[in-house]
Amino acid sequence: MHATRRRLLQVSALALPALAMSKPRPLRLLILGGTGFIGPHQVRYALARGHKVTLFNRGRQKEAWPGPVEELIGDRNAGDLKALAGRDWDVAIDDPTTLPFWVRDAGKVLGGHVGQYVFISTISVYASNDKPADETAALAQYAGKDPFAEKTVTNDTYGPLKAVSEAEAQRQFPGKAAIVRPGLIVGPGDPTDRFTYWPVRLARGGEVLAPGDGSDPVQFIDVRDLSEWTIRVAEQRSLGVFNATGPARPLTMRRFLPGVGAGVGARARLTWVSTDFLEKQEVQPWSDLPVWIPARGDSAGFHRRSIARALAAGLSYRPLPTTAADTLAWFRSLPSERQGKLRAGLSPEREAALLSQWKAWKA
């Protein structure tokens, strides 16, 4: 778990994307949403790149932007898109949509008034995760009667409804659509703690329960890398479908945990606990032990999605230690009551009990 600061700085410098070679042509950007997890990063990056930004949302969350931002008010759930009528933008970026009727309604208002429509989808659209695959893999099918009548989303309908929304995006914006399928989005501001658990836990030190034997692959993307690349997709008018996860090269848990530890200056001791034992103890991948999913059976390909198309379109990544350090710094800036209970991961008590049971089981 040891890494010198000099080496970390060298790695960081090598990994930084060369984005300032030329100033992009200023665009008129419409961001549908803009105040959630990824939106604020998009707005700030777009302003820094010289673009004119308009937001459309319900106006319930205000941000202090570093430049002029036009904010239009409406409610897509109620079909209120009047503020968008009769306006033109170069690119529309649709961040929050899960429900297909949102895409349909946006197309009716914006279809002839934008040059490109960037739809933020999800890696969960795929029908199966049992083997590595690219963007051409089969998508989940919606099993209900009318997806356009849906007003709510469940864990079971999330992927299928996103898949329907993708198809509607292609129908409403023919020849103009870019479909971005992020994997696990991590970093500062993450409300789920699905990555944050590891920087917090490793920084605490001591003996850490590490899942499996270290060979399971992991994929995720820093929210800033995703948000900034989305703006560059708009600048380049990239079209088609892209798996947007990372890192650029395959990463296993055996490298992931030390990488996080290096970023937070950890002196933790990793104890690898077998997948079979964790299953017997009803420890849940992804929630009890975030990021990790065993690479076998139905989930053998979950963290092995091809990202070749996104890499070719300029997707780039911060180093893992940087993401870990920035995430921990953000988390430590939160109120004490928020820090007091992580929303994902093992409690200290359960982790200690599992480690004790594991040692007894091995003895």
mmCIF file of C-alpha atoms in Angstrom:
data_model
loop_
_atom_site.group_PDB
_atom_site.id
_atom_site.type_symbol
_atom_site.label_atom_id
_atom_site.label_comp_id
_atom_site.label_asym_id
_atom_site.label_seq_id
_atom_site.Cartn_x
_atom_site.Cartn_y
_atom_site.Cartn_z
ATOM 1 C CA MET A 1 0.000 0.000 0.000
ATOM 2 C CA HIS A 2 3.049 2.258 -0.185
ATOM 3 C CA ALA A 3 3.713 4.808 -2.930
ATOM 4 C CA THR A 4 5.951 7.844 -2.904
ATOM 5 C CA ARG A 5 4.421 11.264 -3.437
ATOM 6 C CA ARG A 6 6.929 11.894 -6.218
ATOM 7 C CA ARG A 7 5.748 8.808 -8.077
ATOM 8 C CA LEU A 8 2.087 9.791 -7.635
ATOM 9 C CA LEU A 9 2.783 13.237 -9.056
ATOM 10 C CA GLN A 10 4.610 11.702 -12.010
ATOM 11 C CA VAL A 11 1.697 9.385 -12.724
ATOM 12 C CA SER A 12 -0.790 12.247 -12.406
ATOM 13 C CA ALA A 13 1.159 14.433 -14.819
ATOM 14 C CA LEU A 14 1.411 11.680 -17.422
ATOM 15 C CA ALA A 15 -2.272 10.906 -17.199
ATOM 16 C CA LEU A 16 -3.649 14.451 -17.577
ATOM 17 C CA PRO A 17 -5.386 14.875 -20.950
ATOM 18 C CA ALA A 18 -4.048 17.476 -23.335
ATOM 19 C CA LEU A 19 -7.246 19.464 -23.681
ATOM 20 C CA ALA A 20 -5.949 23.006 -24.144
ATOM 21 C CA MET A 21 -4.255 22.592 -27.534
ATOM 22 C CA SER A 22 -6.935 24.623 -29.290
ATOM 23 C CA LYS A 23 -9.860 26.707 -28.174
ATOM 24 C CA PRO A 24 -13.159 25.088 -29.209
ATOM 25 C CA ARG A 25 -15.764 26.982 -31.189
ATOM 26 C CA PRO A 26 -18.219 28.469 -28.670
ATOM 27 C CA LEU A 27 -21.448 26.502 -28.552
ATOM 28 C CA ARG A 28 -24.936 27.258 -27.320
ATOM 29 C CA LEU A 29 -25.465 24.379 -24.909
ATOM 30 C CA LEU A 30 -28.778 23.364 -23.366
ATOM 31 C CA ILE A 31 -28.392 21.070 -20.366
ATOM 32 C CA LEU A 32 -31.583 19.352 -19.272
ATOM 33 C CA GLY A 33 -31.080 19.004 -15.533
ATOM 34 C CA GLY A 34 -27.707 20.416 -14.611
ATOM 35 C CA THR A 35 -28.009 20.444 -10.830
ATOM 36 C CA GLY A 36 -27.538 16.762 -9.933
ATOM 37 C CA PHE A 37 -24.327 14.784 -9.607
ATOM 38 C CA ILE A 38 -22.835 15.258 -13.076
ATOM 39 C CA GLY A 39 -24.536 18.465 -14.218
ATOM 40 C CA PRO A 40 -22.588 21.011 -12.166
ATOM 41 C CA HIS A 41 -19.292 19.580 -13.418
ATOM 42 C CA GLN A 42 -20.548 19.862 -16.997
ATOM 43 C CA VAL A 43 -21.611 23.463 -16.478
ATOM 44 C CA ARG A 44 -18.321 24.576 -14.966
ATOM 45 C CA TYR A 45 -16.253 22.832 -17.627
ATOM 46 C CA ALA A 46 -18.426 24.230 -20.418
ATOM 47 C CA LEU A 47 -18.045 27.766 -19.067
ATOM 48 C CA ALA A 48 -14.288 27.293 -18.824
ATOM 49 C CA ARG A 49 -14.279 26.207 -22.480
ATOM 50 C CA GLY A 50 -16.093 29.386 -23.522
ATOM 51 C CA HIS A 51 -19.549 27.959 -24.193
ATOM 52 C CA LYS A 52 -22.892 29.651 -23.558
ATOM 53 C CA VAL A 53 -24.910 27.508 -21.160
ATOM 54 C CA THR A 54 -28.663 27.279 -20.614
ATOM 55 C CA LEU A 55 -30.158 25.003 -17.947
ATOM 56 C CA PHE A 56 -33.674 23.629 -17.879
ATOM 57 C CA ASN A 57 -34.990 22.139 -14.635
ATOM 58 C CA ARG A 58 -37.497 22.708 -11.855
ATOM 59 C CA GLY A 59 -35.379 25.406 -10.225
ATOM 60 C CA ARG A 60 -35.282 23.686 -6.857
ATOM 61 C CA GLN A 61 -31.512 23.669 -6.423
ATOM 62 C CA LYS A 62 -29.438 26.774 -6.923
ATOM 63 C CA GLU A 63 -25.727 26.787 -7.684
ATOM 64 C CA ALA A 64 -23.142 29.554 -7.614
ATOM 65 C CA TRP A 65 -21.794 29.367 -11.156
ATOM 66 C CA PRO A 66 -18.413 30.852 -12.114
ATOM 67 C CA GLY A 67 -19.959 32.609 -15.104
ATOM 68 C CA PRO A 68 -23.259 33.574 -16.721
ATOM 69 C CA VAL A 69 -25.769 30.724 -16.941
ATOM 70 C CA GLU A 70 -29.312 31.092 -18.247
ATOM 71 C CA GLU A 71 -31.787 29.071 -16.186
ATOM 72 C CA LEU A 72 -35.187 28.086 -17.576
ATOM 73 C CA ILE A 73 -37.879 26.629 -15.339
ATOM 74 C CA GLY A 74 -40.185 23.743 -16.198
ATOM 75 C CA ASP A 75 -41.302 20.299 -15.070
ATOM 76 C CA ARG A 76 -40.859 17.407 -17.475
ATOM 77 C CA ASN A 77 -42.835 15.059 -15.244
ATOM 78 C CA ALA A 78 -45.831 17.359 -15.703
ATOM 79 C CA GLY A 79 -45.159 17.860 -19.416
ATOM 80 C CA ASP A 80 -44.259 21.519 -18.876
ATOM 81 C CA LEU A 81 -41.576 22.362 -21.462
ATOM 82 C CA LYS A 82 -43.009 25.726 -22.534
ATOM 83 C CA ALA A 83 -39.804 27.553 -21.649
ATOM 84 C CA LEU A 84 -37.970 25.630 -24.399
ATOM 85 C CA ALA A 85 -40.440 26.404 -27.185
ATOM 86 C CA GLY A 86 -39.169 28.443 -30.123
ATOM 87 C CA ARG A 87 -35.541 28.391 -28.959
ATOM 88 C CA ASP A 88 -32.484 27.024 -30.789
ATOM 89 C CA TRP A 89 -29.316 25.466 -29.384
ATOM 90 C CA ASP A 90 -26.311 23.795 -30.958
ATOM 91 C CA VAL A 91 -26.415 20.879 -28.535
ATOM 92 C CA ALA A 92 -28.824 19.551 -25.922
ATOM 93 C CA ILE A 93 -27.426 17.322 -23.160
ATOM 94 C CA ASP A 94 -30.047 15.236 -21.351
ATOM 95 C CA ASP A 95 -28.723 14.259 -17.921
ATOM 96 C CA PRO A 96 -31.575 13.059 -15.690
ATOM 97 C CA THR A 97 -33.929 11.188 -18.018
ATOM 98 C CA THR A 98 -34.972 7.646 -17.172
ATOM 99 C CA LEU A 99 -38.585 7.799 -18.334
ATOM 100 C CA PRO A 100 -39.169 7.411 -22.087
ATOM 101 C CA PHE A 101 -41.934 10.021 -22.247
ATOM 102 C CA TRP A 102 -39.408 12.631 -21.148
ATOM 103 C CA VAL A 103 -37.358 11.912 -24.283
ATOM 104 C CA ARG A 104 -40.487 11.878 -26.468
ATOM 105 C CA ASP A 105 -41.617 15.246 -25.121
ATOM 106 C CA ALA A 106 -38.141 16.745 -25.477
ATOM 107 C CA GLY A 107 -38.038 15.575 -29.080
ATOM 108 C CA LYS A 108 -41.353 17.246 -29.871
ATOM 109 C CA VAL A 109 -40.043 20.591 -28.626
ATOM 110 C CA LEU A 110 -36.354 20.377 -29.542
ATOM 111 C CA GLY A 111 -36.174 17.983 -32.489
ATOM 112 C CA GLY A 112 -35.768 20.660 -35.135
ATOM 113 C CA HIS A 113 -34.051 23.159 -32.884
ATOM 114 C CA VAL A 114 -30.817 21.428 -31.844
ATOM 115 C CA GLY A 115 -27.917 20.156 -33.905
ATOM 116 C CA GLN A 116 -27.082 17.319 -31.529
ATOM 117 C CA TYR A 117 -28.776 15.497 -28.659
ATOM 118 C CA VAL A 118 -26.533 13.826 -26.070
ATOM 119 C CA PHE A 119 -28.415 11.323 -23.936
ATOM 120 C CA ILE A 120 -26.856 10.115 -20.691
ATOM 121 C CA SER A 121 -27.926 6.492 -20.384
ATOM 122 C CA THR A 122 -26.387 3.700 -18.285
ATOM 123 C CA ILE A 123 -24.378 0.506 -18.547
ATOM 124 C CA SER A 124 -27.442 -1.170 -17.014
ATOM 125 C CA VAL A 125 -29.241 -1.221 -20.373
ATOM 126 C CA TYR A 126 -27.677 -4.545 -21.337
ATOM 127 C CA ALA A 127 -29.758 -7.722 -21.274
ATOM 128 C CA SER A 128 -27.001 -9.760 -19.643
ATOM 129 C CA ASN A 129 -23.620 -9.353 -17.986
ATOM 130 C CA ASP A 130 -22.285 -12.888 -18.313
ATOM 131 C CA LYS A 131 -19.494 -12.109 -20.782
ATOM 132 C CA PRO A 132 -17.414 -9.155 -21.999
ATOM 133 C CA ALA A 133 -19.165 -7.232 -24.766
ATOM 134 C CA ASP A 134 -19.252 -3.919 -26.612
ATOM 135 C CA GLU A 135 -22.054 -1.505 -27.481
ATOM 136 C CA THR A 136 -23.625 -3.937 -29.952
ATOM 137 C CA ALA A 137 -24.700 -6.398 -27.207
ATOM 138 C CA ALA A 138 -28.416 -7.092 -26.767
ATOM 139 C CA LEU A 139 -30.357 -4.656 -24.591
ATOM 140 C CA ALA A 140 -32.803 -5.348 -21.782
ATOM 141 C CA GLN A 141 -36.444 -5.552 -22.856
ATOM 142 C CA TYR A 142 -39.212 -3.711 -21.071
ATOM 143 C CA ALA A 143 -41.781 -6.241 -19.881
ATOM 144 C CA GLY A 144 -44.709 -3.912 -19.128
ATOM 145 C CA LYS A 145 -47.531 -2.785 -21.376
ATOM 146 C CA ASP A 146 -46.587 0.782 -22.286
ATOM 147 C CA PRO A 147 -43.185 2.209 -21.293
ATOM 148 C CA PHE A 148 -44.353 5.718 -22.234
ATOM 149 C CA ALA A 149 -47.022 5.523 -19.551
ATOM 150 C CA GLU A 150 -44.476 4.842 -16.806
ATOM 151 C CA LYS A 151 -44.061 7.644 -14.268
ATOM 152 C CA THR A 152 -41.868 5.801 -11.757
ATOM 153 C CA VAL A 153 -38.745 3.632 -11.871
ATOM 154 C CA THR A 154 -37.773 0.536 -9.883
ATOM 155 C CA ASN A 155 -34.548 -1.464 -9.732
ATOM 156 C CA ASP A 156 -36.095 -3.940 -12.160
ATOM 157 C CA THR A 157 -37.312 -1.360 -14.689
ATOM 158 C CA TYR A 158 -34.369 1.047 -14.569
ATOM 159 C CA GLY A 159 -32.286 -0.634 -17.286
ATOM 160 C CA PRO A 160 -35.180 -1.552 -19.588
ATOM 161 C CA LEU A 161 -36.670 1.953 -19.407
ATOM 162 C CA LYS A 162 -33.292 3.481 -20.196
ATOM 163 C CA ALA A 163 -33.060 1.165 -23.213
ATOM 164 C CA VAL A 164 -36.487 2.351 -24.416
ATOM 165 C CA SER A 165 -35.371 5.937 -23.836
ATOM 166 C CA GLU A 166 -32.286 5.348 -25.984
ATOM 167 C CA ALA A 167 -34.418 4.069 -28.847
ATOM 168 C CA GLU A 168 -36.722 7.058 -28.516
ATOM 169 C CA ALA A 169 -33.728 9.397 -28.573
ATOM 170 C CA GLN A 170 -32.629 7.894 -31.897
ATOM 171 C CA ARG A 171 -36.202 8.229 -33.226
ATOM 172 C CA GLN A 172 -36.739 11.819 -32.105
ATOM 173 C CA PHE A 173 -33.261 13.017 -33.101
ATOM 174 C CA PRO A 174 -32.326 10.955 -36.186
ATOM 175 C CA GLY A 175 -28.705 11.429 -37.184
ATOM 176 C CA LYS A 176 -28.164 13.746 -34.221
ATOM 177 C CA ALA A 177 -27.984 11.451 -31.194
ATOM 178 C CA ALA A 178 -25.026 10.488 -29.036
ATOM 179 C CA ILE A 179 -25.857 7.833 -26.433
ATOM 180 C CA VAL A 180 -23.483 7.765 -23.450
ATOM 181 C CA ARG A 181 -23.650 4.680 -21.196
ATOM 182 C CA PRO A 182 -21.730 5.381 -17.988
ATOM 183 C CA GLY A 183 -20.695 2.670 -15.596
ATOM 184 C CA LEU A 184 -20.431 3.340 -11.871
ATOM 185 C CA ILE A 185 -19.989 7.120 -11.502
ATOM 186 C CA VAL A 186 -17.735 8.056 -8.586
ATOM 187 C CA GLY A 187 -15.953 10.996 -7.028
ATOM 188 C CA PRO A 188 -16.703 14.191 -5.110
ATOM 189 C CA GLY A 189 -20.422 14.755 -4.636
ATOM 190 C CA ASP A 190 -21.485 11.123 -4.993
ATOM 191 C CA PRO A 191 -24.668 10.752 -2.917
ATOM 192 C CA THR A 192 -24.516 6.929 -2.830
ATOM 193 C CA ASP A 193 -21.087 6.324 -1.204
ATOM 194 C CA ARG A 194 -20.682 3.325 -3.525
ATOM 195 C CA PHE A 195 -17.036 4.325 -4.094
ATOM 196 C CA THR A 196 -16.557 6.652 -1.145
ATOM 197 C CA TYR A 197 -16.598 3.707 1.271
ATOM 198 C CA TRP A 198 -13.146 2.611 0.160
ATOM 199 C CA PRO A 199 -11.235 5.922 0.596
ATOM 200 C CA VAL A 200 -12.924 6.408 3.972
ATOM 201 C CA ARG A 201 -12.287 2.852 5.103
ATOM 202 C CA LEU A 202 -8.678 2.666 3.948
ATOM 203 C CA ALA A 203 -7.863 6.051 5.464
ATOM 204 C CA ARG A 204 -9.112 4.743 8.807
ATOM 205 C CA GLY A 205 -6.390 2.103 8.684
ATOM 206 C CA GLY A 206 -6.137 -1.200 10.489
ATOM 207 C CA GLU A 207 -7.144 -4.538 9.030
ATOM 208 C CA VAL A 208 -9.442 -4.163 6.011
ATOM 209 C CA LEU A 209 -11.659 -6.890 4.596
ATOM 210 C CA ALA A 210 -10.848 -7.156 0.885
ATOM 211 C CA PRO A 211 -13.295 -9.229 -1.187
ATOM 212 C CA GLY A 212 -12.340 -12.267 -3.229
ATOM 213 C CA ASP A 213 -8.781 -13.145 -4.191
ATOM 214 C CA GLY A 214 -7.997 -9.806 -5.856
ATOM 215 C CA SER A 215 -8.445 -11.031 -9.431
ATOM 216 C CA ASP A 216 -11.951 -9.648 -9.999
ATOM 217 C CA PRO A 217 -11.987 -6.731 -12.475
ATOM 218 C CA VAL A 218 -13.529 -3.361 -11.650
ATOM 219 C CA GLN A 219 -14.784 -0.522 -13.840
ATOM 220 C CA PHE A 220 -15.952 2.963 -12.847
ATOM 221 C CA ILE A 221 -15.550 6.568 -13.947
ATOM 222 C CA ASP A 222 -14.776 9.774 -12.088
ATOM 223 C CA VAL A 223 -17.753 12.119 -12.402
ATOM 224 C CA ARG A 224 -15.452 14.888 -13.613
ATOM 225 C CA ASP A 225 -13.975 12.724 -16.373
ATOM 226 C CA LEU A 226 -17.473 11.766 -17.540
ATOM 227 C CA SER A 227 -18.813 15.323 -17.366
ATOM 228 C CA GLU A 228 -15.873 16.907 -19.144
ATOM 229 C CA TRP A 229 -15.834 14.275 -21.868
ATOM 230 C CA THR A 230 -19.557 14.820 -22.438
ATOM 231 C CA ILE A 231 -18.822 18.454 -23.251
ATOM 232 C CA ARG A 232 -16.070 17.377 -25.643
ATOM 233 C CA VAL A 233 -18.502 14.969 -27.304
ATOM 234 C CA ALA A 234 -20.652 18.045 -27.950
ATOM 235 C CA GLU A 235 -17.698 20.028 -29.262
ATOM 236 C CA GLN A 236 -16.687 17.227 -31.635
ATOM 237 C CA ARG A 237 -20.286 16.371 -32.615
ATOM 238 C CA SER A 238 -19.511 12.713 -31.905
ATOM 239 C CA LEU A 239 -22.498 10.488 -32.678
ATOM 240 C CA GLY A 240 -23.443 6.900 -31.901
ATOM 241 C CA VAL A 241 -23.315 4.809 -28.736
ATOM 242 C CA PHE A 242 -20.473 4.802 -26.211
ATOM 243 C CA ASN A 243 -19.766 2.748 -23.102
ATOM 244 C CA ALA A 244 -18.397 5.401 -20.763
ATOM 245 C CA THR A 245 -16.622 3.673 -17.940
ATOM 246 C CA GLY A 246 -12.991 3.111 -17.090
ATOM 247 C CA PRO A 247 -10.125 3.106 -16.454
ATOM 248 C CA ALA A 248 -8.370 3.015 -19.810
ATOM 249 C CA ARG A 249 -6.632 -0.273 -18.985
ATOM 250 C CA PRO A 250 -8.053 -3.296 -17.152
ATOM 251 C CA LEU A 251 -7.966 -2.947 -13.373
ATOM 252 C CA THR A 252 -8.401 -5.647 -10.731
ATOM 253 C CA MET A 253 -9.340 -5.369 -7.074
ATOM 254 C CA ARG A 254 -5.742 -6.256 -6.203
ATOM 255 C CA ARG A 255 -4.629 -3.039 -7.881
ATOM 256 C CA PHE A 256 -7.731 -0.998 -7.141
ATOM 257 C CA LEU A 257 -7.502 -1.089 -3.340
ATOM 258 C CA PRO A 258 -3.788 -0.165 -3.172
ATOM 259 C CA GLY A 259 -4.468 2.619 -5.682
ATOM 260 C CA VAL A 260 -7.171 4.054 -3.453
ATOM 261 C CA GLY A 261 -4.919 3.597 -0.423
ATOM 262 C CA ALA A 262 -2.079 5.454 -2.131
ATOM 263 C CA GLY A 263 -4.357 8.412 -2.745
ATOM 264 C CA VAL A 264 -5.434 8.703 0.889
ATOM 265 C CA GLY A 265 -2.101 7.887 2.484
ATOM 266 C CA ALA A 266 -3.390 4.645 3.978
ATOM 267 C CA ARG A 267 -1.408 2.267 6.138
ATOM 268 C CA ALA A 268 -4.091 -0.388 6.099
ATOM 269 C CA ARG A 269 -3.599 -4.158 5.998
ATOM 270 C CA LEU A 270 -5.681 -5.979 3.414
ATOM 271 C CA THR A 271 -7.102 -9.381 4.300
ATOM 272 C CA TRP A 272 -8.523 -11.120 1.241
ATOM 273 C CA VAL A 273 -11.676 -13.086 2.040
ATOM 274 C CA SER A 274 -12.977 -15.658 -0.432
ATOM 275 C CA THR A 275 -16.081 -15.022 -2.493
ATOM 276 C CA ASP A 276 -17.584 -18.337 -1.391
ATOM 277 C CA PHE A 277 -17.240 -17.405 2.271
ATOM 278 C CA LEU A 278 -18.761 -13.974 1.701
ATOM 279 C CA GLU A 279 -21.713 -15.515 -0.116
ATOM 280 C CA LYS A 280 -22.318 -17.913 2.780
ATOM 281 C CA GLN A 281 -22.325 -14.946 5.141
ATOM 282 C CA GLU A 282 -24.809 -13.143 2.866
ATOM 283 C CA VAL A 283 -22.431 -10.270 2.190
ATOM 284 C CA GLN A 284 -23.767 -8.409 -0.831
ATOM 285 C CA PRO A 285 -21.416 -7.295 -3.607
ATOM 286 C CA TRP A 286 -21.919 -3.702 -4.782
ATOM 287 C CA SER A 287 -23.698 -2.616 -1.586
ATOM 288 C CA ASP A 288 -21.951 -4.252 1.398
ATOM 289 C CA LEU A 289 -18.664 -4.216 -0.501
ATOM 290 C CA PRO A 290 -19.039 -1.438 -3.074
ATOM 291 C CA VAL A 291 -17.507 -1.430 -6.560
ATOM 292 C CA TRP A 292 -16.785 -5.163 -6.302
ATOM 293 C CA ILE A 293 -18.816 -7.761 -8.197
ATOM 294 C CA PRO A 294 -17.496 -11.345 -8.534
ATOM 295 C CA ALA A 295 -16.430 -12.049 -12.107
ATOM 296 C CA ARG A 296 -18.262 -15.322 -12.451
ATOM 297 C CA GLY A 297 -21.618 -16.664 -13.542
ATOM 298 C CA ASP A 298 -24.177 -14.055 -14.556
ATOM 299 C CA SER A 299 -21.833 -11.198 -13.595
ATOM 300 C CA ALA A 300 -18.667 -12.476 -15.293
ATOM 301 C CA GLY A 301 -18.706 -9.651 -17.849
ATOM 302 C CA PHE A 302 -20.184 -6.837 -15.757
ATOM 303 C CA HIS A 303 -16.848 -5.067 -15.216
ATOM 304 C CA ARG A 304 -15.482 -6.022 -18.624
ATOM 305 C CA ARG A 305 -17.440 -3.774 -20.979
ATOM 306 C CA SER A 306 -15.475 -2.582 -23.990
ATOM 307 C CA ILE A 307 -14.674 1.136 -23.890
ATOM 308 C CA ALA A 308 -12.745 1.233 -27.168
ATOM 309 C CA ARG A 309 -15.249 3.549 -28.884
ATOM 310 C CA ALA A 310 -15.179 6.089 -26.052
ATOM 311 C CA LEU A 311 -11.385 6.029 -25.913
ATOM 312 C CA ALA A 312 -11.263 6.674 -29.653
ATOM 313 C CA ALA A 313 -13.628 9.616 -29.082
ATOM 314 C CA GLY A 314 -11.268 11.186 -26.546
ATOM 315 C CA LEU A 315 -12.420 9.883 -23.154
ATOM 316 C CA SER A 316 -9.573 10.375 -20.679
ATOM 317 C CA TYR A 317 -9.093 9.695 -16.993
ATOM 318 C CA ARG A 318 -7.669 11.127 -13.816
ATOM 319 C CA PRO A 319 -5.398 8.751 -11.905
ATOM 320 C CA LEU A 320 -7.176 6.573 -9.343
ATOM 321 C CA PRO A 321 -5.204 8.049 -6.407
ATOM 322 C CA THR A 322 -6.414 11.515 -7.405
ATOM 323 C CA THR A 323 -10.049 10.421 -7.476
ATOM 324 C CA ALA A 324 -9.639 8.722 -4.100
ATOM 325 C CA ALA A 325 -7.935 11.722 -2.475
ATOM 326 C CA ASP A 326 -10.475 14.215 -3.819
ATOM 327 C CA THR A 327 -13.390 12.009 -2.791
ATOM 328 C CA LEU A 328 -12.080 11.703 0.763
ATOM 329 C CA ALA A 329 -11.480 15.456 0.990
ATOM 330 C CA TRP A 330 -15.022 16.129 -0.190
ATOM 331 C CA PHE A 331 -16.508 13.607 2.240
ATOM 332 C CA ARG A 332 -14.607 15.114 5.157
ATOM 333 C CA SER A 333 -16.057 18.522 4.282
ATOM 334 C CA LEU A 334 -19.610 17.277 4.887
ATOM 335 C CA PRO A 335 -21.522 17.781 8.143
ATOM 336 C CA SER A 336 -20.584 15.364 10.910
ATOM 337 C CA GLU A 337 -23.992 13.676 10.868
ATOM 338 C CA ARG A 338 -23.555 12.866 7.151
ATOM 339 C CA GLN A 339 -20.085 11.472 7.781
ATOM 340 C CA GLY A 340 -21.373 9.426 10.703
ATOM 341 C CA LYS A 341 -23.069 6.801 8.552
ATOM 342 C CA LEU A 342 -21.919 5.772 5.113
ATOM 343 C CA ARG A 343 -24.710 4.888 2.707
ATOM 344 C CA ALA A 344 -22.868 1.846 1.383
ATOM 345 C CA GLY A 345 -20.320 -0.602 2.726
ATOM 346 C CA LEU A 346 -19.833 -2.661 5.849
ATOM 347 C CA SER A 347 -20.204 -1.150 9.287
ATOM 348 C CA PRO A 348 -17.022 -1.403 11.403
ATOM 349 C CA GLU A 349 -18.762 -3.912 13.657
ATOM 350 C CA ARG A 350 -19.830 -6.218 10.861
ATOM 351 C CA GLU A 351 -16.455 -6.021 9.156
ATOM 352 C CA ALA A 352 -14.694 -7.001 12.389
ATOM 353 C CA ALA A 353 -17.105 -9.898 12.910
ATOM 354 C CA LEU A 354 -16.591 -11.170 9.377
ATOM 355 C CA LEU A 355 -12.815 -11.022 9.701
ATOM 356 C CA SER A 356 -13.003 -12.974 12.941
ATOM 357 C CA GLN A 357 -15.286 -15.591 11.355
ATOM 358 C CA TRP A 358 -13.011 -15.855 8.331
ATOM 359 C CA LYS A 359 -9.962 -16.569 10.473
ATOM 360 C CA ALA A 360 -11.863 -19.165 12.479
ATOM 361 C CA TRP A 361 -13.139 -20.785 9.282
ATOM 362 C CA LYS A 362 -9.608 -21.015 7.865
ATOM 363 C CA ALA A 363 -8.088 -22.404 11.081
#
